[in-house]
């Protein structure tokens, strides 16, 4: 028999929904099998109990059903619920409870009217869609841009294989139909909601479907122009720098951004130039610039 879900989560029966959510998140984080490799079996078993408990009291409908005694701690409907609380004998036994005051009119009303309502409510309790289950999936920057096949560990120790589409964004939620908690009484299961967390990249940043990159160039490349290699999320390409390229100038590489699988749009890569001087300024460079300055003065801060 399943344990009382309130005791499993360590919360009182009158705990507000937010307190129950906090307790579940804390325990789920502590007990996730991937975070307990040295004691995986015990953590997995405890993790299952916590998830099962939250499946009951974390769902407002199921929580009310459990509190009323309509379902047990495993989510199964309690058979003979009305009979177990009935009083009296005879043809109408099982229709009233201690403290109820039914007249004959109430009984007939219950038989021909209210009975249908309670039967419908009982049917809904016995046939309820499964709860959606949330997961978090961490991906590196280039994986998210290109798409990848990933695997998520489920609360019951099983695995969930999924194909992450190219161009998925940080914080985006993927819905996997029917991969959540099983439904009650053979009803349809819930869905798995996988939230994507994309890690940072040492060179690239993302804005919508565009990729931004700061590119360092030398003083001679800036003055004389050059053809240089530029990294993109899909490989290296050639960029032709014109003579006199200043720091801060931005070049657009068309179609070298992220392809958004949802919209079919492909962004661009924006390359921002930064001129970097040599670590040591030698006498030859210093002399040349001092002579050059005498006859070529200009003020970039005007």
mmCIF file of C-alpha atoms in Angstrom:
data_model
loop_
_atom_site.group_PDB
_atom_site.id
_atom_site.type_symbol
_atom_site.label_atom_id
_atom_site.label_comp_id
_atom_site.label_asym_id
_atom_site.label_seq_id
_atom_site.Cartn_x
_atom_site.Cartn_y
_atom_site.Cartn_z
ATOM 1 C CA UNK A 1 0.000 0.000 0.000
ATOM 2 C CA UNK A 2 1.356 3.439 -0.947
ATOM 3 C CA UNK A 3 2.358 5.796 1.859
ATOM 4 C CA UNK A 4 0.375 8.894 2.729
ATOM 5 C CA UNK A 5 1.556 11.480 0.145
ATOM 6 C CA UNK A 6 1.575 14.297 2.694
ATOM 7 C CA UNK A 7 3.975 12.327 4.910
ATOM 8 C CA UNK A 8 6.166 11.393 1.935
ATOM 9 C CA UNK A 9 6.566 15.065 1.030
ATOM 10 C CA UNK A 10 6.864 16.139 4.660
ATOM 11 C CA UNK A 11 4.006 18.659 4.567
ATOM 12 C CA UNK A 12 0.822 19.014 6.647
ATOM 13 C CA UNK A 13 -2.533 18.111 5.109
ATOM 14 C CA UNK A 14 -3.595 21.773 5.036
ATOM 15 C CA UNK A 15 -0.394 22.928 3.323
ATOM 16 C CA UNK A 16 -0.961 25.463 0.517
ATOM 17 C CA UNK A 17 -0.174 24.395 -3.039
ATOM 18 C CA UNK A 18 3.011 26.498 -3.188
ATOM 19 C CA UNK A 19 4.436 24.807 -0.072
ATOM 20 C CA UNK A 20 3.755 21.397 -1.635
ATOM 21 C CA UNK A 21 5.484 22.458 -4.861
ATOM 22 C CA UNK A 22 8.529 23.700 -2.943
ATOM 23 C CA UNK A 23 8.775 20.474 -0.943
ATOM 24 C CA UNK A 24 8.559 18.366 -4.097
ATOM 25 C CA UNK A 25 11.194 20.371 -5.972
ATOM 26 C CA UNK A 26 13.579 20.202 -3.024
ATOM 27 C CA UNK A 27 13.215 16.433 -2.619
ATOM 28 C CA UNK A 28 13.305 15.756 -6.364
ATOM 29 C CA UNK A 29 16.561 17.677 -6.654
ATOM 30 C CA UNK A 30 18.105 15.837 -3.683
ATOM 31 C CA UNK A 31 16.985 12.375 -4.779
ATOM 32 C CA UNK A 32 17.369 12.413 -8.553
ATOM 33 C CA UNK A 33 19.225 9.186 -9.527
ATOM 34 C CA UNK A 34 21.725 11.089 -11.655
ATOM 35 C CA UNK A 35 22.805 13.083 -8.579
ATOM 36 C CA UNK A 36 23.242 9.978 -6.394
ATOM 37 C CA UNK A 37 25.517 7.660 -8.381
ATOM 38 C CA UNK A 38 26.939 5.990 -5.248
ATOM 39 C CA UNK A 39 23.489 5.099 -3.860
ATOM 40 C CA UNK A 40 21.434 5.105 -7.048
ATOM 41 C CA UNK A 41 19.011 2.278 -6.204
ATOM 42 C CA UNK A 42 17.890 3.755 -2.869
ATOM 43 C CA UNK A 43 17.655 7.268 -4.291
ATOM 44 C CA UNK A 44 15.675 5.967 -7.262
ATOM 45 C CA UNK A 45 13.196 4.162 -5.011
ATOM 46 C CA UNK A 46 12.720 7.227 -2.824
ATOM 47 C CA UNK A 47 12.490 9.416 -5.937
ATOM 48 C CA UNK A 48 9.648 7.231 -7.242
ATOM 49 C CA UNK A 49 7.725 7.615 -3.966
ATOM 50 C CA UNK A 50 8.156 11.387 -3.944
ATOM 51 C CA UNK A 51 7.031 11.662 -7.583
ATOM 52 C CA UNK A 52 4.028 9.423 -6.933
ATOM 53 C CA UNK A 53 3.078 11.480 -3.876
ATOM 54 C CA UNK A 54 3.296 14.730 -5.825
ATOM 55 C CA UNK A 55 1.233 13.164 -8.596
ATOM 56 C CA UNK A 56 -1.604 12.997 -6.061
ATOM 57 C CA UNK A 57 -1.377 16.142 -3.909
ATOM 58 C CA UNK A 58 0.315 18.300 -6.567
ATOM 59 C CA UNK A 59 -2.774 18.007 -8.758
ATOM 60 C CA UNK A 60 -5.684 20.085 -7.338
ATOM 61 C CA UNK A 61 -8.343 17.651 -8.614
ATOM 62 C CA UNK A 62 -6.612 14.508 -7.346
ATOM 63 C CA UNK A 63 -5.771 16.181 -4.042
ATOM 64 C CA UNK A 64 -9.448 16.896 -3.403
ATOM 65 C CA UNK A 65 -10.344 13.333 -4.391
ATOM 66 C CA UNK A 66 -7.720 11.970 -1.999
ATOM 67 C CA UNK A 67 -8.778 14.260 0.854
ATOM 68 C CA UNK A 68 -12.409 13.146 0.361
ATOM 69 C CA UNK A 69 -11.335 9.507 0.367
ATOM 70 C CA UNK A 70 -12.392 8.889 -3.231
ATOM 71 C CA UNK A 71 -8.926 7.656 -4.256
ATOM 72 C CA UNK A 72 -6.154 6.045 -2.271
ATOM 73 C CA UNK A 73 -2.503 7.081 -1.952
ATOM 74 C CA UNK A 74 -1.648 5.296 -5.192
ATOM 75 C CA UNK A 75 -4.341 7.208 -7.094
ATOM 76 C CA UNK A 76 -6.672 4.222 -7.465
ATOM 77 C CA UNK A 77 -10.392 4.734 -6.769
ATOM 78 C CA UNK A 78 -11.608 3.278 -3.486
ATOM 79 C CA UNK A 79 -14.198 0.631 -4.279
ATOM 80 C CA UNK A 80 -17.432 0.753 -2.263
ATOM 81 C CA UNK A 81 -16.617 4.226 -0.962
ATOM 82 C CA UNK A 82 -20.277 5.107 -0.295
ATOM 83 C CA UNK A 83 -21.055 1.745 1.287
ATOM 84 C CA UNK A 84 -18.111 2.025 3.651
ATOM 85 C CA UNK A 85 -19.563 5.259 5.027
ATOM 86 C CA UNK A 86 -23.220 4.191 4.939
ATOM 87 C CA UNK A 87 -25.629 3.947 7.814
ATOM 88 C CA UNK A 88 -28.829 1.948 8.264
ATOM 89 C CA UNK A 89 -30.260 -1.000 6.352
ATOM 90 C CA UNK A 90 -32.900 -1.567 3.717
ATOM 91 C CA UNK A 91 -33.209 -0.569 0.076
ATOM 92 C CA UNK A 92 -31.772 2.910 0.630
ATOM 93 C CA UNK A 93 -28.841 1.871 2.845
ATOM 94 C CA UNK A 94 -25.631 3.411 1.645
ATOM 95 C CA UNK A 95 -27.287 6.664 0.490
ATOM 96 C CA UNK A 96 -26.850 8.634 3.726
ATOM 97 C CA UNK A 97 -24.092 9.230 6.207
ATOM 98 C CA UNK A 98 -24.182 9.986 9.947
ATOM 99 C CA UNK A 99 -25.305 13.555 10.416
ATOM 100 C CA UNK A 100 -27.260 13.720 7.115
ATOM 101 C CA UNK A 101 -30.970 14.575 7.399
ATOM 102 C CA UNK A 102 -32.764 13.155 4.343
ATOM 103 C CA UNK A 103 -36.517 13.334 3.990
ATOM 104 C CA UNK A 104 -38.419 11.101 1.573
ATOM 105 C CA UNK A 105 -38.418 13.887 -1.022
ATOM 106 C CA UNK A 106 -34.645 14.170 -0.676
ATOM 107 C CA UNK A 107 -34.235 10.469 -1.286
ATOM 108 C CA UNK A 108 -36.317 10.507 -4.463
ATOM 109 C CA UNK A 109 -34.543 13.660 -5.603
ATOM 110 C CA UNK A 110 -31.243 11.926 -4.980
ATOM 111 C CA UNK A 111 -32.353 8.844 -6.874
ATOM 112 C CA UNK A 112 -33.643 10.639 -9.960
ATOM 113 C CA UNK A 113 -31.453 13.720 -10.020
ATOM 114 C CA UNK A 114 -28.447 13.946 -7.715
ATOM 115 C CA UNK A 115 -27.502 10.316 -8.303
ATOM 116 C CA UNK A 116 -26.597 11.106 -11.891
ATOM 117 C CA UNK A 117 -24.415 14.003 -10.736
ATOM 118 C CA UNK A 118 -22.555 11.856 -8.215
ATOM 119 C CA UNK A 119 -22.170 9.054 -10.729
ATOM 120 C CA UNK A 120 -20.661 11.515 -13.225
ATOM 121 C CA UNK A 121 -18.316 12.831 -10.548
ATOM 122 C CA UNK A 122 -17.310 9.286 -9.654
ATOM 123 C CA UNK A 123 -16.684 8.539 -13.302
ATOM 124 C CA UNK A 124 -14.455 11.577 -13.571
ATOM 125 C CA UNK A 125 -12.555 10.431 -10.478
ATOM 126 C CA UNK A 126 -12.119 6.948 -11.902
ATOM 127 C CA UNK A 127 -11.170 8.196 -15.376
ATOM 128 C CA UNK A 128 -8.808 11.137 -15.079
ATOM 129 C CA UNK A 129 -6.061 12.224 -17.517
ATOM 130 C CA UNK A 130 -2.545 11.718 -16.220
ATOM 131 C CA UNK A 131 -0.505 14.608 -14.856
ATOM 132 C CA UNK A 132 2.056 16.392 -17.044
ATOM 133 C CA UNK A 133 5.624 15.834 -15.863
ATOM 134 C CA UNK A 134 8.366 18.465 -16.164
ATOM 135 C CA UNK A 135 12.033 17.857 -16.897
ATOM 136 C CA UNK A 136 15.036 20.097 -17.482
ATOM 137 C CA UNK A 137 17.547 19.288 -20.208
ATOM 138 C CA UNK A 138 20.919 21.041 -20.332
ATOM 139 C CA UNK A 139 22.539 21.465 -23.765
ATOM 140 C CA UNK A 140 25.633 23.221 -24.990
ATOM 141 C CA UNK A 141 25.336 26.178 -27.348
ATOM 142 C CA UNK A 142 26.283 24.449 -30.591
ATOM 143 C CA UNK A 143 24.097 21.401 -29.846
ATOM 144 C CA UNK A 144 21.079 23.660 -29.424
ATOM 145 C CA UNK A 145 21.849 25.466 -32.677
ATOM 146 C CA UNK A 146 22.331 22.291 -34.726
ATOM 147 C CA UNK A 147 19.781 20.033 -32.996
ATOM 148 C CA UNK A 148 20.625 16.737 -31.321
ATOM 149 C CA UNK A 149 19.314 13.441 -30.020
ATOM 150 C CA UNK A 150 19.263 13.493 -26.208
ATOM 151 C CA UNK A 151 18.214 11.240 -23.341
ATOM 152 C CA UNK A 152 16.414 12.245 -20.137
ATOM 153 C CA UNK A 153 16.211 10.071 -16.996
ATOM 154 C CA UNK A 154 12.602 9.669 -15.823
ATOM 155 C CA UNK A 155 11.461 9.517 -12.160
ATOM 156 C CA UNK A 156 10.845 5.748 -12.402
ATOM 157 C CA UNK A 157 14.424 5.166 -13.543
ATOM 158 C CA UNK A 158 13.464 4.741 -17.180
ATOM 159 C CA UNK A 159 14.841 6.864 -19.974
ATOM 160 C CA UNK A 160 13.189 9.214 -22.412
ATOM 161 C CA UNK A 161 14.828 9.588 -25.817
ATOM 162 C CA UNK A 162 13.983 12.738 -27.705
ATOM 163 C CA UNK A 163 15.057 14.591 -30.812
ATOM 164 C CA UNK A 164 15.772 18.240 -30.070
ATOM 165 C CA UNK A 165 15.080 20.313 -33.207
ATOM 166 C CA UNK A 166 17.712 22.677 -34.570
ATOM 167 C CA UNK A 167 17.537 26.230 -33.357
ATOM 168 C CA UNK A 168 15.965 25.434 -29.990
ATOM 169 C CA UNK A 169 16.253 28.435 -27.640
ATOM 170 C CA UNK A 170 17.160 28.715 -23.973
ATOM 171 C CA UNK A 171 14.005 28.340 -21.863
ATOM 172 C CA UNK A 172 11.992 26.756 -24.678
ATOM 173 C CA UNK A 173 9.713 23.893 -23.604
ATOM 174 C CA UNK A 174 9.313 20.781 -25.746
ATOM 175 C CA UNK A 175 6.063 18.819 -25.268
ATOM 176 C CA UNK A 176 6.203 15.034 -25.682
ATOM 177 C CA UNK A 177 2.660 13.761 -26.060
ATOM 178 C CA UNK A 178 1.707 10.868 -23.792
ATOM 179 C CA UNK A 179 5.072 10.654 -21.989
ATOM 180 C CA UNK A 180 3.819 11.977 -18.639
ATOM 181 C CA UNK A 181 2.146 10.201 -15.714
ATOM 182 C CA UNK A 182 -0.329 7.414 -16.581
ATOM 183 C CA UNK A 183 -4.011 8.272 -16.560
ATOM 184 C CA UNK A 184 -6.416 7.047 -13.899
ATOM 185 C CA UNK A 185 -8.679 4.172 -14.884
ATOM 186 C CA UNK A 186 -7.119 3.721 -18.303
ATOM 187 C CA UNK A 187 -7.469 7.368 -19.310
ATOM 188 C CA UNK A 188 -4.861 9.003 -21.533
ATOM 189 C CA UNK A 189 -1.480 9.740 -19.933
ATOM 190 C CA UNK A 190 -0.180 13.247 -19.412
ATOM 191 C CA UNK A 191 2.615 14.820 -21.417
ATOM 192 C CA UNK A 192 6.311 15.278 -20.701
ATOM 193 C CA UNK A 193 7.341 18.937 -20.747
ATOM 194 C CA UNK A 194 11.086 19.298 -21.295
ATOM 195 C CA UNK A 195 12.548 22.743 -20.618
ATOM 196 C CA UNK A 196 15.788 23.435 -22.500
ATOM 197 C CA UNK A 197 18.691 25.140 -20.721
ATOM 198 C CA UNK A 198 21.383 26.287 -23.178
ATOM 199 C CA UNK A 199 24.866 26.901 -21.821
ATOM 200 C CA UNK A 200 26.996 29.895 -22.879
ATOM 201 C CA UNK A 201 29.637 29.761 -25.635
ATOM 202 C CA UNK A 202 33.088 31.355 -25.275
ATOM 203 C CA UNK A 203 32.773 33.196 -28.619
ATOM 204 C CA UNK A 204 29.166 33.279 -29.792
ATOM 205 C CA UNK A 205 26.084 34.932 -28.343
ATOM 206 C CA UNK A 206 22.554 34.631 -29.674
ATOM 207 C CA UNK A 207 19.855 37.239 -30.286
ATOM 208 C CA UNK A 208 16.734 35.689 -31.764
ATOM 209 C CA UNK A 209 17.965 33.721 -34.769
ATOM 210 C CA UNK A 210 21.092 35.876 -35.215
ATOM 211 C CA UNK A 211 24.551 34.993 -33.913
ATOM 212 C CA UNK A 212 26.945 37.700 -32.707
ATOM 213 C CA UNK A 213 30.746 37.399 -32.664
ATOM 214 C CA UNK A 214 33.481 39.846 -31.706
ATOM 215 C CA UNK A 215 36.500 39.377 -33.999
ATOM 216 C CA UNK A 216 39.982 40.623 -33.089
ATOM 217 C CA UNK A 217 42.190 41.897 -35.945
ATOM 218 C CA UNK A 218 45.703 43.361 -36.115
ATOM 219 C CA UNK A 219 46.574 46.964 -36.822
ATOM 220 C CA UNK A 220 48.003 46.107 -40.256
ATOM 221 C CA UNK A 221 44.855 44.118 -41.187
ATOM 222 C CA UNK A 222 42.777 47.134 -40.205
ATOM 223 C CA UNK A 223 44.878 49.568 -42.226
ATOM 224 C CA UNK A 224 45.725 47.488 -45.278
ATOM 225 C CA UNK A 225 42.706 45.209 -45.446
ATOM 226 C CA UNK A 226 42.898 41.419 -45.449
ATOM 227 C CA UNK A 227 41.079 38.144 -46.029
ATOM 228 C CA UNK A 228 40.659 36.387 -42.715
ATOM 229 C CA UNK A 229 38.957 33.251 -41.424
ATOM 230 C CA UNK A 230 35.893 33.745 -39.257
ATOM 231 C CA UNK A 231 34.323 30.986 -37.095
ATOM 232 C CA UNK A 232 30.584 30.404 -37.477
ATOM 233 C CA UNK A 233 28.276 27.870 -35.846
ATOM 234 C CA UNK A 234 28.503 25.750 -39.018
ATOM 235 C CA UNK A 235 32.249 26.052 -39.690
ATOM 236 C CA UNK A 236 34.864 28.612 -40.734
ATOM 237 C CA UNK A 237 34.339 31.064 -43.624
ATOM 238 C CA UNK A 238 36.418 33.780 -45.324
ATOM 239 C CA UNK A 239 35.725 37.462 -44.621
ATOM 240 C CA UNK A 240 37.235 40.194 -46.796
ATOM 241 C CA UNK A 241 38.198 43.197 -44.669
ATOM 242 C CA UNK A 242 38.419 46.435 -46.647
ATOM 243 C CA UNK A 243 41.260 48.903 -46.072
ATOM 244 C CA UNK A 244 40.702 51.242 -43.145
ATOM 245 C CA UNK A 245 38.425 48.990 -41.095
ATOM 246 C CA UNK A 246 37.803 50.551 -37.687
ATOM 247 C CA UNK A 247 36.983 48.925 -34.358
ATOM 248 C CA UNK A 248 33.251 48.590 -33.859
ATOM 249 C CA UNK A 249 32.439 48.074 -37.507
ATOM 250 C CA UNK A 250 29.933 45.239 -37.990
ATOM 251 C CA UNK A 251 29.876 42.840 -40.930
ATOM 252 C CA UNK A 252 26.815 40.704 -41.656
ATOM 253 C CA UNK A 253 27.304 37.102 -42.830
ATOM 254 C CA UNK A 254 24.006 36.288 -44.503
ATOM 255 C CA UNK A 255 22.433 32.942 -43.550
ATOM 256 C CA UNK A 256 25.144 32.032 -41.038
ATOM 257 C CA UNK A 257 22.918 32.315 -37.989
ATOM 258 C CA UNK A 258 20.514 29.815 -36.414
ATOM 259 C CA UNK A 259 17.935 27.977 -38.486
ATOM 260 C CA UNK A 260 14.677 28.047 -36.576
ATOM 261 C CA UNK A 261 12.944 24.697 -37.158
ATOM 262 C CA UNK A 262 9.607 26.111 -35.978
ATOM 263 C CA UNK A 263 9.520 29.021 -38.467
ATOM 264 C CA UNK A 264 11.941 27.825 -41.151
ATOM 265 C CA UNK A 265 13.804 31.154 -40.870
ATOM 266 C CA UNK A 266 17.610 31.266 -40.799
ATOM 267 C CA UNK A 267 19.325 34.192 -39.116
ATOM 268 C CA UNK A 268 22.618 35.916 -39.893
ATOM 269 C CA UNK A 269 25.952 36.184 -38.115
ATOM 270 C CA UNK A 270 27.006 39.679 -37.054
ATOM 271 C CA UNK A 271 30.782 40.112 -36.825
ATOM 272 C CA UNK A 272 31.922 43.076 -34.718
ATOM 273 C CA UNK A 273 35.524 44.190 -35.297
ATOM 274 C CA UNK A 274 38.002 44.937 -32.506
ATOM 275 C CA UNK A 275 41.533 46.142 -33.351
ATOM 276 C CA UNK A 276 44.166 44.689 -31.036
ATOM 277 C CA UNK A 277 47.648 46.212 -30.839
ATOM 278 C CA UNK A 278 50.727 44.012 -30.381
ATOM 279 C CA UNK A 279 51.761 43.226 -26.818
ATOM 280 C CA UNK A 280 54.958 45.209 -27.334
ATOM 281 C CA UNK A 281 55.274 48.341 -29.474
ATOM 282 C CA UNK A 282 58.764 48.203 -31.036
ATOM 283 C CA UNK A 283 60.887 51.212 -31.952
ATOM 284 C CA UNK A 284 60.223 50.861 -35.672
ATOM 285 C CA UNK A 285 56.459 51.052 -35.294
ATOM 286 C CA UNK A 286 56.710 53.887 -32.774
ATOM 287 C CA UNK A 287 59.042 55.932 -35.040
ATOM 288 C CA UNK A 288 56.851 55.371 -38.103
ATOM 289 C CA UNK A 289 53.707 56.506 -36.319
ATOM 290 C CA UNK A 290 55.390 59.533 -34.758
ATOM 291 C CA UNK A 291 56.567 60.673 -38.189
ATOM 292 C CA UNK A 292 53.206 59.857 -39.761
ATOM 293 C CA UNK A 293 51.362 61.824 -37.100
ATOM 294 C CA UNK A 294 53.205 65.031 -37.928
ATOM 295 C CA UNK A 295 51.521 65.318 -41.300
ATOM 296 C CA UNK A 296 48.335 63.234 -40.851
ATOM 297 C CA UNK A 297 46.723 64.505 -37.698
ATOM 298 C CA UNK A 298 42.999 63.645 -37.284
ATOM 299 C CA UNK A 299 40.540 63.624 -34.369
ATOM 300 C CA UNK A 300 38.277 60.536 -34.156
ATOM 301 C CA UNK A 301 36.566 62.036 -31.073
ATOM 302 C CA UNK A 302 35.178 65.099 -32.843
#
